[in-house]
Coordinates of C-alpha atoms and ligand atoms in Angstrom, one line a residue:
M1 CA 143.1 -70.0 68.7
T2 CA 144.5 -66.7 70.0
K3 CA 142.0 -63.8 70.5
E4 CA 142.2 -60.1 70.2
D5 CA 139.6 -57.2 70.4
I6 CA 140.2 -54.2 68.2
K7 CA 138.3 -51.2 66.9
V8 CA 139.0 -51.1 63.2
L9 CA 140.2 -54.0 61.0
I10 CA 141.2 -53.5 57.5
I11 CA 141.5 -56.5 55.3
G12 CA 143.8 -56.0 52.3
S13 CA 146.8 -53.9 51.4
G14 CA 146.2 -52.3 48.0
P15 CA 145.5 -48.6 47.5
A16 CA 142.0 -49.0 49.0
G17 CA 143.2 -50.7 52.2
Y18 CA 146.2 -48.3 52.8
T19 CA 144.1 -45.2 52.1
A20 CA 141.5 -46.4 54.6
A21 CA 144.3 -47.0 57.0
I22 CA 145.8 -43.5 56.6
Y23 CA 142.4 -41.9 57.3
A24 CA 141.4 -44.3 60.1
A25 CA 144.8 -43.9 61.8
R26 CA 144.7 -40.1 61.5
A27 CA 141.3 -40.3 63.1
G28 CA 142.8 -42.1 66.1
L29 CA 141.1 -45.4 65.5
K30 CA 144.3 -47.4 65.7
P31 CA 143.5 -49.6 62.7
V32 CA 145.0 -53.1 62.2
L33 CA 145.6 -54.0 58.6
Y34 CA 146.3 -57.5 57.3
M35 CA 148.2 -57.5 54.1
G36 CA 146.7 -60.8 52.7
E37 CA 148.1 -63.1 50.0
Q38 CA 149.6 -60.4 47.8
P39 CA 151.1 -57.6 50.0
G40 CA 150.6 -54.3 48.2
G41 CA 148.0 -55.8 45.9
Q42 CA 147.9 -55.8 42.2
L43 CA 150.1 -52.7 41.8
T44 CA 153.0 -54.7 43.0
I45 CA 152.8 -56.7 39.7
T46 CA 152.4 -53.7 37.5
N47 CA 155.0 -51.6 35.7
D48 CA 154.9 -47.8 35.6
V49 CA 151.8 -46.2 36.9
E50 CA 151.3 -43.2 34.8
N51 CA 147.8 -42.2 35.6
Y52 CA 147.9 -41.7 39.4
P53 CA 147.7 -37.9 40.0
G54 CA 150.6 -36.3 41.6
Y55 CA 153.3 -38.2 39.8
P56 CA 154.0 -36.3 36.6
E57 CA 156.8 -38.7 35.6
G58 CA 154.9 -41.8 36.6
I59 CA 155.9 -44.1 39.4
N60 CA 156.8 -47.8 39.7
G61 CA 153.9 -49.9 41.1
P62 CA 155.8 -51.6 44.0
Q63 CA 157.5 -48.4 45.0
M64 CA 154.1 -46.7 45.1
M65 CA 152.7 -49.4 47.4
M66 CA 155.7 -49.1 49.7
D67 CA 155.0 -45.4 50.0
F68 CA 151.4 -46.1 50.8
Q69 CA 152.4 -48.5 53.5
Q70 CA 154.9 -46.1 55.0
Q71 CA 152.3 -43.3 55.1
A72 CA 149.8 -45.6 56.8
E73 CA 152.4 -46.7 59.4
R74 CA 153.5 -43.2 60.0
F75 CA 150.1 -42.4 61.6
G76 CA 150.1 -45.6 63.6
T77 CA 148.5 -48.3 61.5
D78 CA 149.5 -51.7 62.7
V79 CA 150.3 -53.4 59.4
R80 CA 150.6 -57.2 59.7
T81 CA 151.2 -60.2 57.4
G82 CA 148.4 -62.6 57.4
L83 CA 145.3 -63.7 55.5
A84 CA 141.7 -63.5 56.6
T85 CA 140.5 -67.1 56.2
K86 CA 137.0 -66.9 57.8
V87 CA 134.5 -64.4 59.0
D88 CA 131.4 -64.3 61.1
F89 CA 129.4 -61.1 60.4
S90 CA 126.3 -62.5 62.1
V91 CA 127.7 -61.4 65.5
Y92 CA 128.7 -58.0 66.7
P93 CA 131.5 -57.0 67.2
H94 CA 132.3 -58.9 64.0
K95 CA 134.6 -61.9 64.0
V96 CA 137.4 -62.4 61.6
I97 CA 139.8 -65.3 61.7
I98 CA 143.4 -64.8 60.5
D99 CA 145.4 -67.7 59.1
D100 CA 143.0 -70.1 60.7
K101 CA 144.6 -69.4 64.1
H102 CA 144.0 -65.9 65.3
E103 CA 140.5 -64.6 66.1
I104 CA 139.9 -60.9 65.9
T105 CA 136.7 -59.2 67.0
A106 CA 136.4 -55.7 65.5
E107 CA 133.9 -53.0 65.9
A108 CA 134.3 -52.0 62.3
V109 CA 135.6 -54.0 59.4
I110 CA 136.8 -52.6 56.1
V111 CA 137.0 -55.1 53.3
S112 CA 139.6 -54.1 50.7
T113 CA 140.6 -57.5 49.4
G114 CA 140.8 -56.5 45.8
A115 CA 140.7 -58.9 42.9
S116 CA 143.1 -61.5 41.4
A117 CA 144.0 -62.5 37.8
K118 CA 141.7 -64.9 36.0
W119 CA 143.0 -68.0 34.1
L120 CA 141.7 -69.7 30.9
G121 CA 141.1 -72.9 32.8
L122 CA 143.1 -75.2 30.6
P123 CA 144.8 -78.2 32.3
S124 CA 148.0 -77.4 30.5
E125 CA 147.9 -73.8 31.8
Q126 CA 147.8 -75.1 35.4
R127 CA 150.5 -77.8 34.7
L128 CA 152.9 -75.3 33.1
N129 CA 152.2 -72.4 35.6
G130 CA 155.6 -71.1 36.6
Q131 CA 157.2 -73.1 33.8
G132 CA 156.4 -70.5 31.1
V133 CA 152.8 -69.7 32.0
S134 CA 152.4 -66.5 33.9
A135 CA 149.8 -63.8 34.7
C136 CA 152.5 -61.1 35.2
A137 CA 154.8 -59.8 32.5
V138 CA 156.6 -57.4 34.9
C139 CA 157.3 -60.3 37.3
D140 CA 158.4 -62.9 34.8
G141 CA 159.1 -61.2 31.5
F142 CA 162.8 -61.0 32.3
F143 CA 163.0 -64.8 31.9
F144 CA 162.0 -64.6 28.3
R145 CA 164.5 -62.1 27.0
N146 CA 165.1 -62.5 23.3
M147 CA 162.5 -65.3 23.1
D148 CA 159.1 -65.5 21.6
V149 CA 156.0 -65.2 23.8
A150 CA 152.2 -65.0 23.6
V151 CA 149.8 -62.8 25.5
V152 CA 146.1 -63.7 25.6
G153 CA 143.5 -61.0 26.2
A154 CA 142.5 -57.7 24.6
G155 CA 142.0 -55.3 27.5
D156 CA 144.4 -52.6 28.9
T157 CA 146.2 -55.2 30.9
A158 CA 146.9 -57.4 27.9
C159 CA 148.1 -54.4 25.9
E160 CA 150.3 -53.3 28.7
E161 CA 151.8 -56.7 29.1
A162 CA 152.3 -57.1 25.3
T163 CA 154.0 -53.7 25.1
Y164 CA 156.2 -54.4 28.1
L165 CA 157.2 -57.8 26.7
S166 CA 157.9 -56.3 23.2
K167 CA 160.8 -54.4 24.7
L168 CA 162.4 -57.6 26.1
C169 CA 161.3 -60.4 23.8
K170 CA 162.1 -61.1 20.1
K171 CA 158.4 -61.5 19.2
V172 CA 155.1 -61.1 21.0
Y173 CA 151.9 -62.7 19.7
M174 CA 148.8 -61.2 21.1
I175 CA 145.9 -63.6 21.0
V176 CA 142.6 -61.7 20.7
R177 CA 139.3 -63.7 20.7
R178 CA 137.2 -61.1 18.8
D179 CA 138.0 -58.9 15.8
E180 CA 138.5 -55.9 18.1
M181 CA 140.1 -55.0 21.4
R182 CA 138.4 -53.7 24.5
A183 CA 141.5 -51.7 25.6
S184 CA 141.7 -47.9 25.5
K185 CA 142.8 -46.4 22.2
I186 CA 146.1 -45.2 23.5
M187 CA 147.1 -48.7 24.7
Q188 CA 145.9 -50.3 21.4
K189 CA 148.0 -47.8 19.5
R190 CA 151.1 -48.8 21.4
V191 CA 150.5 -52.4 20.6
L192 CA 149.7 -51.8 16.9
N193 CA 152.8 -49.6 16.5
A194 CA 155.2 -52.1 18.0
S195 CA 157.1 -53.7 15.1
N196 CA 157.5 -57.1 17.0
I197 CA 153.9 -57.5 18.2
E198 CA 151.6 -59.6 16.0
V199 CA 148.0 -59.5 16.8
L200 CA 146.1 -62.7 16.1
W201 CA 142.4 -61.7 15.7
N202 CA 139.5 -64.0 16.2
T203 CA 141.8 -66.5 17.8
Q204 CA 141.3 -68.7 20.9
T205 CA 143.8 -70.8 22.7
Q206 CA 143.1 -74.6 22.5
D207 CA 146.2 -75.8 24.3
I208 CA 149.5 -74.8 25.7
L209 CA 152.2 -77.2 24.4
G210 CA 155.2 -78.6 26.2
E211 CA 155.8 -81.2 29.0
Q212 CA 158.2 -79.6 31.4
E213 CA 158.0 -76.1 30.0
V214 CA 156.1 -74.1 27.5
E215 CA 157.2 -74.9 23.9
G216 CA 154.3 -73.6 21.9
V217 CA 150.6 -72.9 21.8
R218 CA 147.8 -74.4 19.7
L219 CA 145.3 -71.9 18.4
I220 CA 142.1 -71.9 16.5
N221 CA 140.8 -69.1 14.3
T222 CA 137.2 -68.9 15.2
S223 CA 136.1 -67.4 11.8
T224 CA 137.9 -70.0 9.6
N225 CA 138.2 -72.9 12.2
E226 CA 141.8 -73.2 11.1
V227 CA 144.0 -74.7 13.8
T228 CA 147.7 -73.6 14.0
E229 CA 150.6 -74.2 16.3
I230 CA 153.1 -71.4 17.0
P231 CA 156.3 -72.0 19.0
V232 CA 156.6 -69.7 22.1
Q233 CA 158.5 -70.1 25.3
G234 CA 156.3 -67.9 27.4
F235 CA 152.5 -67.7 27.7
F236 CA 151.0 -64.7 29.5
V237 CA 147.4 -64.7 30.6
A238 CA 145.8 -61.2 30.9
I239 CA 142.1 -61.8 30.7
G240 CA 140.7 -59.9 33.6
H241 CA 140.2 -60.4 37.3
K242 CA 138.0 -62.1 39.9
P243 CA 137.2 -60.3 43.2
N244 CA 138.7 -61.9 46.3
T245 CA 135.4 -62.1 48.2
D246 CA 134.8 -65.8 48.7
I247 CA 135.1 -65.8 52.5
F248 CA 132.3 -63.1 52.7
K249 CA 129.8 -65.2 50.8
G250 CA 126.6 -65.7 52.8
Y251 CA 127.1 -62.5 54.7
L252 CA 127.7 -59.7 52.3
D253 CA 125.4 -59.0 49.3
M254 CA 127.3 -59.5 46.0
D255 CA 126.5 -59.4 42.3
E256 CA 126.7 -62.5 40.2
N257 CA 130.4 -62.2 39.7
G258 CA 131.2 -61.8 43.4
Y259 CA 131.7 -58.1 43.6
I260 CA 130.4 -56.8 46.9
K261 CA 127.4 -54.5 46.7
T262 CA 127.7 -51.2 48.5
I263 CA 124.9 -48.7 49.2
P264 CA 125.2 -46.1 46.4
G265 CA 127.2 -43.1 47.4
S266 CA 128.8 -44.9 50.3
S267 CA 131.0 -47.8 51.2
K268 CA 128.3 -49.4 53.4
T269 CA 127.5 -53.0 52.8
N270 CA 124.3 -54.8 53.9
I271 CA 125.9 -55.5 57.3
E272 CA 126.2 -52.7 59.8
G273 CA 129.8 -52.0 60.6
V274 CA 131.2 -53.7 57.5
F275 CA 132.4 -51.4 54.7
A276 CA 133.9 -52.3 51.3
A277 CA 136.4 -50.4 49.2
G278 CA 138.5 -50.9 46.1
D279 CA 138.2 -53.6 43.4
A280 CA 136.4 -56.0 45.8
Q281 CA 133.4 -53.8 45.2
D282 CA 134.2 -52.1 41.9
H283 CA 134.0 -53.9 38.5
V284 CA 133.6 -50.7 36.6
Y285 CA 136.5 -48.4 37.2
R286 CA 139.1 -50.6 38.9
Q287 CA 141.8 -47.9 39.1
A288 CA 144.3 -47.2 41.9
V289 CA 142.9 -43.8 42.3
T290 CA 139.3 -44.9 42.5
A291 CA 140.3 -47.6 44.9
A292 CA 142.1 -45.1 47.1
G293 CA 139.0 -42.8 46.9
T294 CA 136.7 -45.6 48.1
G295 CA 139.2 -46.5 50.8
C296 CA 138.9 -43.0 52.1
M297 CA 135.1 -43.2 52.0
A298 CA 135.2 -46.5 54.0
A299 CA 137.4 -45.0 56.7
L300 CA 135.1 -42.0 57.0
D301 CA 132.0 -44.2 57.0
A302 CA 133.6 -46.4 59.7
E303 CA 134.5 -43.4 61.8
R304 CA 131.0 -42.0 61.6
F305 CA 129.5 -45.5 62.4
L306 CA 131.7 -45.9 65.5
A307 CA 130.9 -42.4 66.7
S308 CA 127.1 -43.1 66.3
K309 CA 127.6 -46.4 68.3
E310 CA 129.3 -44.4 71.1
V311 CA 126.4 -42.0 71.2
E312 CA 124.0 -45.0 71.3
L313 CA 125.9 -46.5 74.2
A314 CA 126.0 -43.2 76.1
E315 CA 122.2 -42.7 75.9
Ligands
LIG1 P1 139.3 -56.4 31.0 O1 138.1 -57.1 31.7 O2 139.1 -55.0 30.6 O3 139.6 -57.2 29.7 C1 139.7 -58.6 29.7 C2 140.1 -59.1 28.3 O4 140.3 -60.5 28.3 C3 139.0 -58.8 27.3 O5 139.5 -58.3 26.1 C4 138.4 -60.1 27.1 O6 137.9 -60.3 25.8 C5 139.5 -61.1 27.3 N1 139.1 -62.4 27.7 C6 138.3 -62.7 28.8 N2 138.2 -64.0 29.0 C7 138.9 -64.6 27.9 C8 139.1 -65.9 27.5 N3 138.6 -66.9 28.2 N4 139.8 -66.1 26.4 C9 140.4 -65.1 25.7 N5 140.2 -63.8 26.1 C10 139.5 -63.5 27.2 O7 140.5 -56.7 32.0 P2 141.9 -55.9 32.2 O8 142.6 -56.6 33.2 O9 142.5 -55.7 30.9 O10 141.5 -54.5 32.7 C11 140.8 -54.3 33.9 C12 140.6 -52.8 34.2 O11 141.8 -52.2 34.6 C13 140.1 -52.0 33.1 O12 139.1 -51.0 33.5 C14 141.3 -51.3 32.5 O13 141.0 -50.1 31.9 C15 142.1 -51.1 33.8 N6 143.5 -51.1 33.5 C16 144.2 -49.9 33.3 C17 145.5 -49.8 33.0 C18 146.1 -48.5 32.8 O14 145.4 -47.5 32.6 N7 147.4 -48.4 32.9 C19 146.4 -51.0 33.0 C20 145.6 -52.2 33.2 C21 144.3 -52.3 33.4 P3 136.6 -59.6 25.2 O15 137.0 -58.2 25.0 O16 136.3 -60.4 24.0 O17 135.5 -59.8 26.3

């Protein structure tokens, strides 16, 4: 195991992580940022971001994240590939193991590990993942040009995916488990106005059909109990997210869904010197701009924490 001592470690490379990096680097804290499993985070699998202030025409998600990275690097952030695989927050400075082979001790740690897509949990979904089953229309929609696909979910993500796919595919079925959608009105309107999207209300997925690749989906209408099969070549799951916080269990206080608890009005966790930002601690807003905002808070909180430590040492 290689070892390294640093001042500020940032885990995660979404808007929260990079914003924390920009602030920490400009404060001269020489942050090291590990990008994690999905460099750039969830925005790299999104289409146009139209609600981030400062981009009147909208911006493409991956481009936005490259800009975030460049800005963080410009002020001296050491951006690295690698995944935090284990932590020990019972010691100070805190220990974080990267890729099971590199041990970092850091005086302050900013957790900005975000969240990942949830799956329905069907064996067929797992078996056909990458063979027609996907959680990212922007990444995989291209493969289903002029074909029929289904999207499951009824939030903003599902609406966004269905709308995106409706421009590429012949027909898009949207599988909604209740008789209403959770998505914002504007997103719902786009779906309902698209001539080739058919919303299947009160409908649950029983199985995804096909051996080598997706050939269809078996559905049940929960109000009539009627079972139907529809032929589709693509099946997109858009049912929400799970925070990427498993490695912090036992150290950081979390809610029942694994979102890290922070002290209200701050990014402080229950462990001194560990701060949390972005979707890993936010199940309410979950926006790029709020993630960036909390990333800024985490860097400022870390900076103040380190300054108070220095005063302690000097006394
Ligand atoms: P949400 O948690 O908002 O929605 C998840 C959807 O999936 C719900 O409609 C839920 O149904 C459905 N669902 C959950 N589990 C199942 C299941 N097992 N079977 C069938 N359906 C299921 O997640 P999103 O990812 O859509 O959005 C997350 C956040 O990100 C939101 O705050 C959203 O506003 C935001 N967002 C904003 C965008 C934008 O503004 N451009 C784009 C994308 C997301 P039910 O309603 O019945 O619980």
